[in-house]
PDB file of C-alpha atoms and ligand atoms in Angstrom:
ATOM      1  CA  MET A   1      -9.803  -5.215 -54.181  1.00  0.00           C
ATOM      2  CA  LYS A   2      -8.909  -1.661 -53.032  1.00  0.00           C
ATOM      3  CA  ILE A   3     -10.758   1.072 -51.228  1.00  0.00           C
ATOM      4  CA  SER A   4     -10.481   4.199 -52.475  1.00  0.00           C
ATOM      5  CA  ALA A   5     -12.727   6.352 -50.395  1.00  0.00           C
ATOM      6  CA  SER A   6     -14.743   9.434 -51.513  1.00  0.00           C
ATOM      7  CA  PHE A   7     -15.486  12.888 -49.188  1.00  0.00           C
ATOM      8  CA  LEU A   8     -18.157  14.800 -52.157  1.00  0.00           C
ATOM      9  CA  GLY A   9     -20.864  15.114 -50.497  1.00  0.00           C
ATOM     10  CA  ALA A  10     -19.402  15.771 -46.632  1.00  0.00           C
ATOM     11  CA  SER A  11     -20.423  17.810 -44.703  1.00  0.00           C
ATOM     12  CA  ASN A  12     -17.454  18.201 -43.042  1.00  0.00           C
ATOM     13  CA  ILE A  13     -14.286  17.756 -44.995  1.00  0.00           C
ATOM     14  CA  GLY A  14     -11.733  18.337 -42.412  1.00  0.00           C
ATOM     15  CA  SER A  15     -13.176  16.028 -40.138  1.00  0.00           C
ATOM     16  CA  THR A  16     -14.110  13.357 -42.362  1.00  0.00           C
ATOM     17  CA  LEU A  17     -10.688  12.784 -43.728  1.00  0.00           C
ATOM     18  CA  ARG A  18      -8.941  13.009 -40.118  1.00  0.00           C
ATOM     19  CA  ARG A  19     -12.071  10.198 -39.242  1.00  0.00           C
ATOM     20  CA  LEU A  20     -10.412   8.262 -42.714  1.00  0.00           C
ATOM     21  CA  ASN A  21      -7.054   8.405 -41.703  1.00  0.00           C
ATOM     22  CA  VAL A  22      -7.439   6.239 -38.750  1.00  0.00           C
ATOM     23  CA  THR A  23      -8.988   3.425 -40.519  1.00  0.00           C
ATOM     24  CA  SER A  24      -7.766   1.441 -43.114  1.00  0.00           C
ATOM     25  CA  VAL A  25      -9.076   2.331 -46.484  1.00  0.00           C
ATOM     26  CA  ASP A  26      -6.150   1.946 -49.301  1.00  0.00           C
ATOM     27  CA  TYR A  27      -7.059   5.849 -51.154  1.00  0.00           C
ATOM     28  CA  ILE A  28      -8.937   9.208 -50.501  1.00  0.00           C
ATOM     29  CA  HIS A  29     -10.595   9.653 -53.695  1.00  0.00           C
ATOM     30  CA  VAL A  30     -10.496  13.266 -54.434  1.00  0.00           C
ATOM     31  CA  ASP A  31     -13.016  14.593 -56.885  1.00  0.00           C
ATOM     32  CA  VAL A  32     -11.994  17.924 -58.196  1.00  0.00           C
ATOM     33  CA  MET A  33     -14.711  19.276 -60.205  1.00  0.00           C
ATOM     34  CA  ASP A  34     -14.339  22.703 -61.884  1.00  0.00           C
ATOM     35  CA  GLY A  35     -17.864  23.510 -63.480  1.00  0.00           C
ATOM     36  CA  LYS A  36     -17.483  22.654 -67.042  1.00  0.00           C
ATOM     37  CA  TYR A  37     -16.820  19.743 -67.519  1.00  0.00           C
ATOM     38  CA  VAL A  38     -19.461  18.876 -64.641  1.00  0.00           C
ATOM     39  CA  LYS A  39     -22.377  21.747 -64.046  1.00  0.00           C
ATOM     40  CA  ASN A  40     -20.432  21.603 -60.400  1.00  0.00           C
ATOM     41  CA  LYS A  41     -17.846  23.153 -58.192  1.00  0.00           C
ATOM     42  CA  SER A  42     -15.774  21.017 -55.811  1.00  0.00           C
ATOM     43  CA  LEU A  43     -12.480  21.402 -54.480  1.00  0.00           C
ATOM     44  CA  SER A  44     -10.312  25.252 -54.886  1.00  0.00           C
ATOM     45  CA  LEU A  45      -6.472  24.698 -54.837  1.00  0.00           C
ATOM     46  CA  SER A  46      -6.420  25.950 -51.275  1.00  0.00           C
ATOM     47  CA  GLU A  47      -8.659  23.398 -50.001  1.00  0.00           C
ATOM     48  CA  LEU A  48      -6.729  20.816 -52.066  1.00  0.00           C
ATOM     49  CA  LYS A  49      -3.634  22.078 -50.567  1.00  0.00           C
ATOM     50  CA  GLU A  50      -4.716  21.407 -47.269  1.00  0.00           C
ATOM     51  CA  ILE A  51      -6.058  17.856 -47.467  1.00  0.00           C
ATOM     52  CA  PRO A  52      -2.561  16.182 -46.254  1.00  0.00           C
ATOM     53  CA  ASP A  53      -2.917  18.916 -42.813  1.00  0.00           C
ATOM     54  CA  TYR A  54      -6.142  16.152 -42.425  1.00  0.00           C
ATOM     55  CA  THR A  55      -4.557  12.640 -43.504  1.00  0.00           C
ATOM     56  CA  ARG A  56      -1.565  10.731 -45.017  1.00  0.00           C
ATOM     57  CA  LYS A  57      -3.424   8.214 -46.919  1.00  0.00           C
ATOM     58  CA  ARG A  58      -2.042   8.638 -50.161  1.00  0.00           C
ATOM     59  CA  LEU A  59      -4.300  10.427 -52.828  1.00  0.00           C
ATOM     60  CA  ASP A  60      -6.336   9.206 -55.870  1.00  0.00           C
ATOM     61  CA  VAL A  61      -7.765  11.864 -57.425  1.00  0.00           C
ATOM     62  CA  HIS A  62     -10.358  12.307 -60.152  1.00  0.00           C
ATOM     63  CA  LEU A  63     -10.312  15.543 -62.234  1.00  0.00           C
ATOM     64  CA  MET A  64     -13.848  15.857 -62.720  1.00  0.00           C
ATOM     65  CA  VAL A  65     -12.364  19.019 -65.284  1.00  0.00           C
ATOM     66  CA  GLN A  66     -12.088  20.101 -69.069  1.00  0.00           C
ATOM     67  CA  SER A  67      -8.757  21.265 -68.678  1.00  0.00           C
ATOM     68  CA  PRO A  68      -6.384  19.869 -66.445  1.00  0.00           C
ATOM     69  CA  LEU A  69      -2.707  20.444 -67.689  1.00  0.00           C
ATOM     70  CA  LYS A  70      -2.713  23.316 -65.923  1.00  0.00           C
ATOM     71  CA  MET A  71      -3.530  21.518 -62.737  1.00  0.00           C
ATOM     72  CA  ILE A  72      -0.534  19.066 -62.147  1.00  0.00           C
ATOM     73  CA  ASP A  73       2.428  21.256 -61.146  1.00  0.00           C
ATOM     74  CA  THR A  74       0.296  21.519 -57.989  1.00  0.00           C
ATOM     75  CA  PHE A  75      -0.414  17.586 -57.836  1.00  0.00           C
ATOM     76  CA  ALA A  76       2.849  16.958 -58.155  1.00  0.00           C
ATOM     77  CA  THR A  77       3.379  18.822 -54.114  1.00  0.00           C
ATOM     78  CA  LEU A  78       0.486  16.853 -52.656  1.00  0.00           C
ATOM     79  CA  ASN A  79       0.621  12.804 -51.687  1.00  0.00           C
ATOM     80  CA  VAL A  80      -0.706  11.886 -55.457  1.00  0.00           C
ATOM     81  CA  GLU A  81      -0.836   7.987 -56.305  1.00  0.00           C
ATOM     82  CA  TYR A  82      -3.448   8.924 -58.704  1.00  0.00           C
ATOM     83  CA  LEU A  83      -4.683  11.115 -61.785  1.00  0.00           C
ATOM     84  CA  THR A  84      -7.400  10.338 -63.425  1.00  0.00           C
ATOM     85  CA  VAL A  85      -8.700  13.244 -66.551  1.00  0.00           C
ATOM     86  CA  HIS A  86     -11.333  12.224 -68.250  1.00  0.00           C
ATOM     87  CA  ILE A  87     -10.781  10.922 -71.822  1.00  0.00           C
ATOM     88  CA  ASP A  88     -13.568  13.692 -73.615  1.00  0.00           C
ATOM     89  CA  ILE A  89     -11.625  16.430 -72.010  1.00  0.00           C
ATOM     90  CA  LYS A  90     -10.743  19.348 -74.002  1.00  0.00           C
ATOM     91  CA  ASP A  91      -6.489  19.052 -72.947  1.00  0.00           C
ATOM     92  CA  ASN A  92      -3.426  16.856 -75.061  1.00  0.00           C
ATOM     93  CA  LEU A  93      -4.238  12.752 -72.988  1.00  0.00           C
ATOM     94  CA  ASP A  94      -0.369  12.411 -74.219  1.00  0.00           C
ATOM     95  CA  LYS A  95       1.220  15.769 -72.605  1.00  0.00           C
ATOM     96  CA  ILE A  96      -1.202  14.598 -69.909  1.00  0.00           C
ATOM     97  CA  PHE A  97       0.343  11.429 -69.275  1.00  0.00           C
ATOM     98  CA  GLU A  98       3.956  13.559 -69.764  1.00  0.00           C
ATOM     99  CA  ARG A  99       3.365  15.484 -66.911  1.00  0.00           C
ATOM    100  CA  CYS A 100       1.703  12.723 -64.378  1.00  0.00           C
ATOM    101  CA  LYS A 101       4.887  10.312 -65.676  1.00  0.00           C
ATOM    102  CA  LEU A 102       7.763  13.887 -65.356  1.00  0.00           C
ATOM    103  CA  TYR A 103       6.392  13.198 -61.081  1.00  0.00           C
ATOM    104  CA  GLY A 104       6.432   9.902 -61.205  1.00  0.00           C
ATOM    105  CA  ILE A 105       2.473  10.736 -60.348  1.00  0.00           C
ATOM    106  CA  LYS A 106      -0.063   7.267 -62.071  1.00  0.00           C
ATOM    107  CA  VAL A 107      -2.014   8.167 -64.881  1.00  0.00           C
ATOM    108  CA  GLY A 108      -5.866   7.093 -65.463  1.00  0.00           C
ATOM    109  CA  LEU A 109      -8.859   7.340 -67.770  1.00  0.00           C
ATOM    110  CA  ALA A 110     -12.173   7.815 -67.011  1.00  0.00           C
ATOM    111  CA  VAL A 111     -15.066   6.514 -68.909  1.00  0.00           C
ATOM    112  CA  ASN A 112     -18.362   7.887 -68.308  1.00  0.00           C
ATOM    113  CA  PRO A 113     -22.009   6.197 -68.680  1.00  0.00           C
ATOM    114  CA  LYS A 114     -22.871   6.603 -72.548  1.00  0.00           C
ATOM    115  CA  ASP A 115     -19.578   5.543 -73.572  1.00  0.00           C
ATOM    116  CA  ASP A 116     -18.386   2.510 -75.295  1.00  0.00           C
ATOM    117  CA  ILE A 117     -15.999   0.991 -73.297  1.00  0.00           C
ATOM    118  CA  SER A 118     -13.681   0.410 -75.961  1.00  0.00           C
ATOM    119  CA  ILE A 119     -12.860   4.502 -76.043  1.00  0.00           C
ATOM    120  CA  VAL A 120     -10.191   3.539 -73.917  1.00  0.00           C
ATOM    121  CA  PHE A 121      -8.722   0.706 -75.667  1.00  0.00           C
ATOM    122  CA  PRO A 122      -5.853   2.394 -77.446  1.00  0.00           C
ATOM    123  CA  TYR A 123      -4.555   4.315 -74.474  1.00  0.00           C
ATOM    124  CA  LEU A 124      -4.428   0.561 -72.269  1.00  0.00           C
ATOM    125  CA  ASP A 125      -0.596   0.733 -73.009  1.00  0.00           C
ATOM    126  CA  LYS A 126       0.270   4.532 -71.752  1.00  0.00           C
ATOM    127  CA  ILE A 127      -2.084   4.706 -69.052  1.00  0.00           C
ATOM    128  CA  ASP A 128      -2.462   2.900 -65.615  1.00  0.00           C
ATOM    129  CA  LEU A 129      -5.724   2.853 -64.796  1.00  0.00           C
ATOM    130  CA  VAL A 130      -9.210   3.224 -65.585  1.00  0.00           C
ATOM    131  CA  LEU A 131     -11.966   4.165 -64.046  1.00  0.00           C
ATOM    132  CA  ILE A 132     -14.895   3.374 -65.087  1.00  0.00           C
ATOM    133  CA  MET A 133     -17.382   5.593 -63.915  1.00  0.00           C
ATOM    134  CA  SER A 134     -21.005   3.881 -62.415  1.00  0.00           C
ATOM    135  CA  VAL A 135     -22.946   6.836 -62.229  1.00  0.00           C
ATOM    136  CA  GLU A 136     -22.733  10.408 -63.923  1.00  0.00           C
ATOM    137  CA  PRO A 137     -19.600  12.603 -62.408  1.00  0.00           C
ATOM    138  CA  GLY A 138     -20.685  15.272 -60.695  1.00  0.00           C
ATOM    139  CA  LEU A 139     -22.906  14.302 -57.467  1.00  0.00           C
ATOM    140  CA  PRO A 140     -22.309  11.634 -54.663  1.00  0.00           C
ATOM    141  CA  GLY A 141     -25.182   9.532 -53.734  1.00  0.00           C
ATOM    142  CA  GLN A 142     -26.603   8.033 -56.853  1.00  0.00           C
ATOM    143  CA  GLU A 143     -27.679   4.544 -58.336  1.00  0.00           C
ATOM    144  CA  PHE A 144     -25.717   2.174 -59.383  1.00  0.00           C
ATOM    145  CA  ILE A 145     -25.764   1.867 -63.262  1.00  0.00           C
ATOM    146  CA  LYS A 146     -26.000  -1.756 -63.618  1.00  0.00           C
ATOM    147  CA  THR A 147     -24.735  -1.636 -67.415  1.00  0.00           C
ATOM    148  CA  SER A 148     -21.333  -0.782 -65.622  1.00  0.00           C
ATOM    149  CA  LEU A 149     -20.813  -4.720 -64.934  1.00  0.00           C
ATOM    150  CA  THR A 150     -20.515  -5.471 -68.931  1.00  0.00           C
ATOM    151  CA  LYS A 151     -17.563  -3.416 -69.068  1.00  0.00           C
ATOM    152  CA  ILE A 152     -15.999  -4.150 -66.573  1.00  0.00           C
ATOM    153  CA  ASN A 153     -15.880  -7.812 -68.260  1.00  0.00           C
ATOM    154  CA  ARG A 154     -14.232  -6.749 -71.486  1.00  0.00           C
ATOM    155  CA  LEU A 155     -12.203  -3.913 -70.425  1.00  0.00           C
ATOM    156  CA  LYS A 156     -11.166  -7.171 -67.771  1.00  0.00           C
ATOM    157  CA  GLU A 157     -11.169  -9.334 -70.769  1.00  0.00           C
ATOM    158  CA  GLU A 158      -9.179  -6.671 -73.298  1.00  0.00           C
ATOM    159  CA  ILE A 159      -6.086  -6.250 -70.860  1.00  0.00           C
ATOM    160  CA  LYS A 160      -5.873 -10.004 -69.784  1.00  0.00           C
ATOM    161  CA  ASN A 161      -5.735 -10.452 -73.985  1.00  0.00           C
ATOM    162  CA  ARG A 162      -3.171  -7.576 -74.570  1.00  0.00           C
ATOM    163  CA  GLY A 163      -1.285  -8.598 -71.409  1.00  0.00           C
ATOM    164  CA  LEU A 164      -1.062  -5.684 -70.154  1.00  0.00           C
ATOM    165  CA  ASN A 165      -0.986  -5.103 -66.109  1.00  0.00           C
ATOM    166  CA  THR A 166      -3.938  -1.602 -66.340  1.00  0.00           C
ATOM    167  CA  LEU A 167      -6.066  -1.001 -63.343  1.00  0.00           C
ATOM    168  CA  ILE A 168      -9.582  -1.211 -63.114  1.00  0.00           C
ATOM    169  CA  SER A 169     -11.723   0.618 -60.864  1.00  0.00           C
ATOM    170  CA  VAL A 170     -15.451   1.373 -60.545  1.00  0.00           C
ATOM    171  CA  ASP A 171     -16.409   5.081 -59.304  1.00  0.00           C
ATOM    172  CA  GLY A 172     -20.219   5.445 -58.381  1.00  0.00           C
ATOM    173  CA  GLY A 173     -23.303   4.820 -56.494  1.00  0.00           C
ATOM    174  CA  ILE A 174     -21.183   1.680 -54.673  1.00  0.00           C
ATOM    175  CA  THR A 175     -23.363   0.020 -51.883  1.00  0.00           C
ATOM    176  CA  LEU A 176     -23.226  -2.933 -49.498  1.00  0.00           C
ATOM    177  CA  ASP A 177     -25.809  -4.621 -51.403  1.00  0.00           C
ATOM    178  CA  ASN A 178     -24.148  -4.419 -55.047  1.00  0.00           C
ATOM    179  CA  VAL A 179     -20.220  -4.160 -54.376  1.00  0.00           C
ATOM    180  CA  LYS A 180     -20.517  -8.069 -54.006  1.00  0.00           C
ATOM    181  CA  TYR A 181     -20.293  -7.686 -58.037  1.00  0.00           C
ATOM    182  CA  LEU A 182     -17.125  -5.861 -58.080  1.00  0.00           C
ATOM    183  CA  ARG A 183     -15.114  -8.400 -55.417  1.00  0.00           C
ATOM    184  CA  ASP A 184     -12.403  -8.694 -58.804  1.00  0.00           C
ATOM    185  CA  VAL A 185     -11.945  -5.195 -59.536  1.00  0.00           C
ATOM    186  CA  ASP A 186      -8.344  -3.587 -58.401  1.00  0.00           C
ATOM    187  CA  ILE A 187     -10.007  -0.327 -56.721  1.00  0.00           C
ATOM    188  CA  ILE A 188     -13.226   0.524 -56.267  1.00  0.00           C
ATOM    189  CA  VAL A 189     -14.529   3.746 -54.921  1.00  0.00           C
ATOM    190  CA  SER A 190     -17.173   4.431 -52.833  1.00  0.00           C
ATOM    191  CA  GLY A 191     -18.442   8.057 -51.079  1.00  0.00           C
ATOM    192  CA  SER A 192     -21.814   8.019 -49.153  1.00  0.00           C
ATOM    193  CA  THR A 193     -22.003   4.150 -48.581  1.00  0.00           C
ATOM    194  CA  ILE A 194     -18.925   5.728 -46.387  1.00  0.00           C
ATOM    195  CA  THR A 195     -18.992   8.628 -44.955  1.00  0.00           C
ATOM    196  CA  LYS A 196     -22.414   8.156 -44.489  1.00  0.00           C
ATOM    197  CA  SER A 197     -22.151   5.787 -42.416  1.00  0.00           C
ATOM    198  CA  PRO A 198     -21.930   6.210 -38.223  1.00  0.00           C
ATOM    199  CA  ASP A 199     -18.619   3.707 -37.790  1.00  0.00           C
ATOM    200  CA  PHE A 200     -16.252   3.862 -41.176  1.00  0.00           C
ATOM    201  CA  GLU A 201     -13.804   0.869 -40.647  1.00  0.00           C
ATOM    202  CA  GLU A 202     -17.070  -1.845 -40.350  1.00  0.00           C
ATOM    203  CA  THR A 203     -18.238  -0.029 -43.372  1.00  0.00           C
ATOM    204  CA  ILE A 204     -15.038  -0.219 -44.990  1.00  0.00           C
ATOM    205  CA  THR A 205     -14.597  -4.459 -43.722  1.00  0.00           C
ATOM    206  CA  LYS A 206     -17.704  -4.817 -44.965  1.00  0.00           C
ATOM    207  CA  LEU A 207     -17.103  -3.518 -48.431  1.00  0.00           C
ATOM    208  CA  ARG A 208     -13.975  -5.759 -48.379  1.00  0.00           C
ATOM    209  CA  CYS A 209     -15.674  -8.889 -47.542  1.00  0.00           C
TER     210      CYS A 209
HETATM  211  C1  DX5 B   1     -18.496  11.226 -59.058  1.00  0.00           C
HETATM  212  C2  DX5 B   1     -17.805  11.154 -57.858  1.00  0.00           C
HETATM  213  C3  DX5 B   1     -17.821   9.709 -57.410  1.00  0.00           C
HETATM  214  C4  DX5 B   1     -18.837  10.325 -56.172  1.00  0.00           C
HETATM  215  C5  DX5 B   1     -18.682   8.858 -54.635  1.00  0.00           C
HETATM  216  O1  DX5 B   1     -19.308  11.972 -59.913  1.00  0.00           O
HETATM  217  O2  DX5 B   1     -16.959  10.863 -58.418  1.00  0.00           O
HETATM  218  O3  DX5 B   1     -16.475  10.081 -56.665  1.00  0.00           O
HETATM  219  O4  DX5 B   1     -18.736  10.966 -55.149  1.00  0.00           O
HETATM  220  O5  DX5 B   1     -20.256   8.614 -54.409  1.00  0.00           O
HETATM  221  P1  DX5 B   1     -20.586   7.959 -54.135  1.00  0.00           P
HETATM  222  O6  DX5 B   1     -20.043   6.546 -53.139  1.00  0.00           O
HETATM  223  O7  DX5 B   1     -21.919   8.145 -52.754  1.00  0.00           O
HETATM  224  O8  DX5 B   1     -22.236   7.464 -55.523  1.00  0.00           O
HETATM  225 ZN1   ZN B   2     -14.857  10.457 -58.500  1.00  0.00          ZN
END
């Protein structure tokens, strides 16, 4: 299980990224919000471009935006491993997959809590990762929605039955208490649990075991 640290809600982005850079965390989870797909707005283009000034970790970008296609060129210049868009957006998903492939960026699809996990099944052989939202997208520090665990199991079964390698990532509300239910997912995204703790590395180590 890999850990992707979200800094959404961190009071000082620069210092949080610098502190995360010297931990064993696997990825930096970059939450981008446009004020349309979700109410809040986060990270302007210039803020995004500054991220490599603070960390050399690979980025796991989560675009909570209605029209991500036009942003992909920007991410091609950053250290991005995964770029995830939501399944119910306006842009054409195939065009997004194509553009990411062109840049060698792995692509993910995010599924919201209200949606049945089967909506992602037709795309499983075209994508690298499914991001299961275990909170409503838009805010850090919310409570983990327990029905996400059923979704994880159904998705796992489907991936296995079809012999695919699609990764499962889970985002939102993950704590030192409930992480035990997520041992067999590929990536967990953790925001507040890490960034509100005094010792990031100690918390990351606890999340892993
Ligand atoms: C929610 C974001 C998450 C969130 C995670 O919209 O996608 O990445 O910031 O933060 P915690 O771990 O605090 O729920
Ligand atoms: Zn996220």
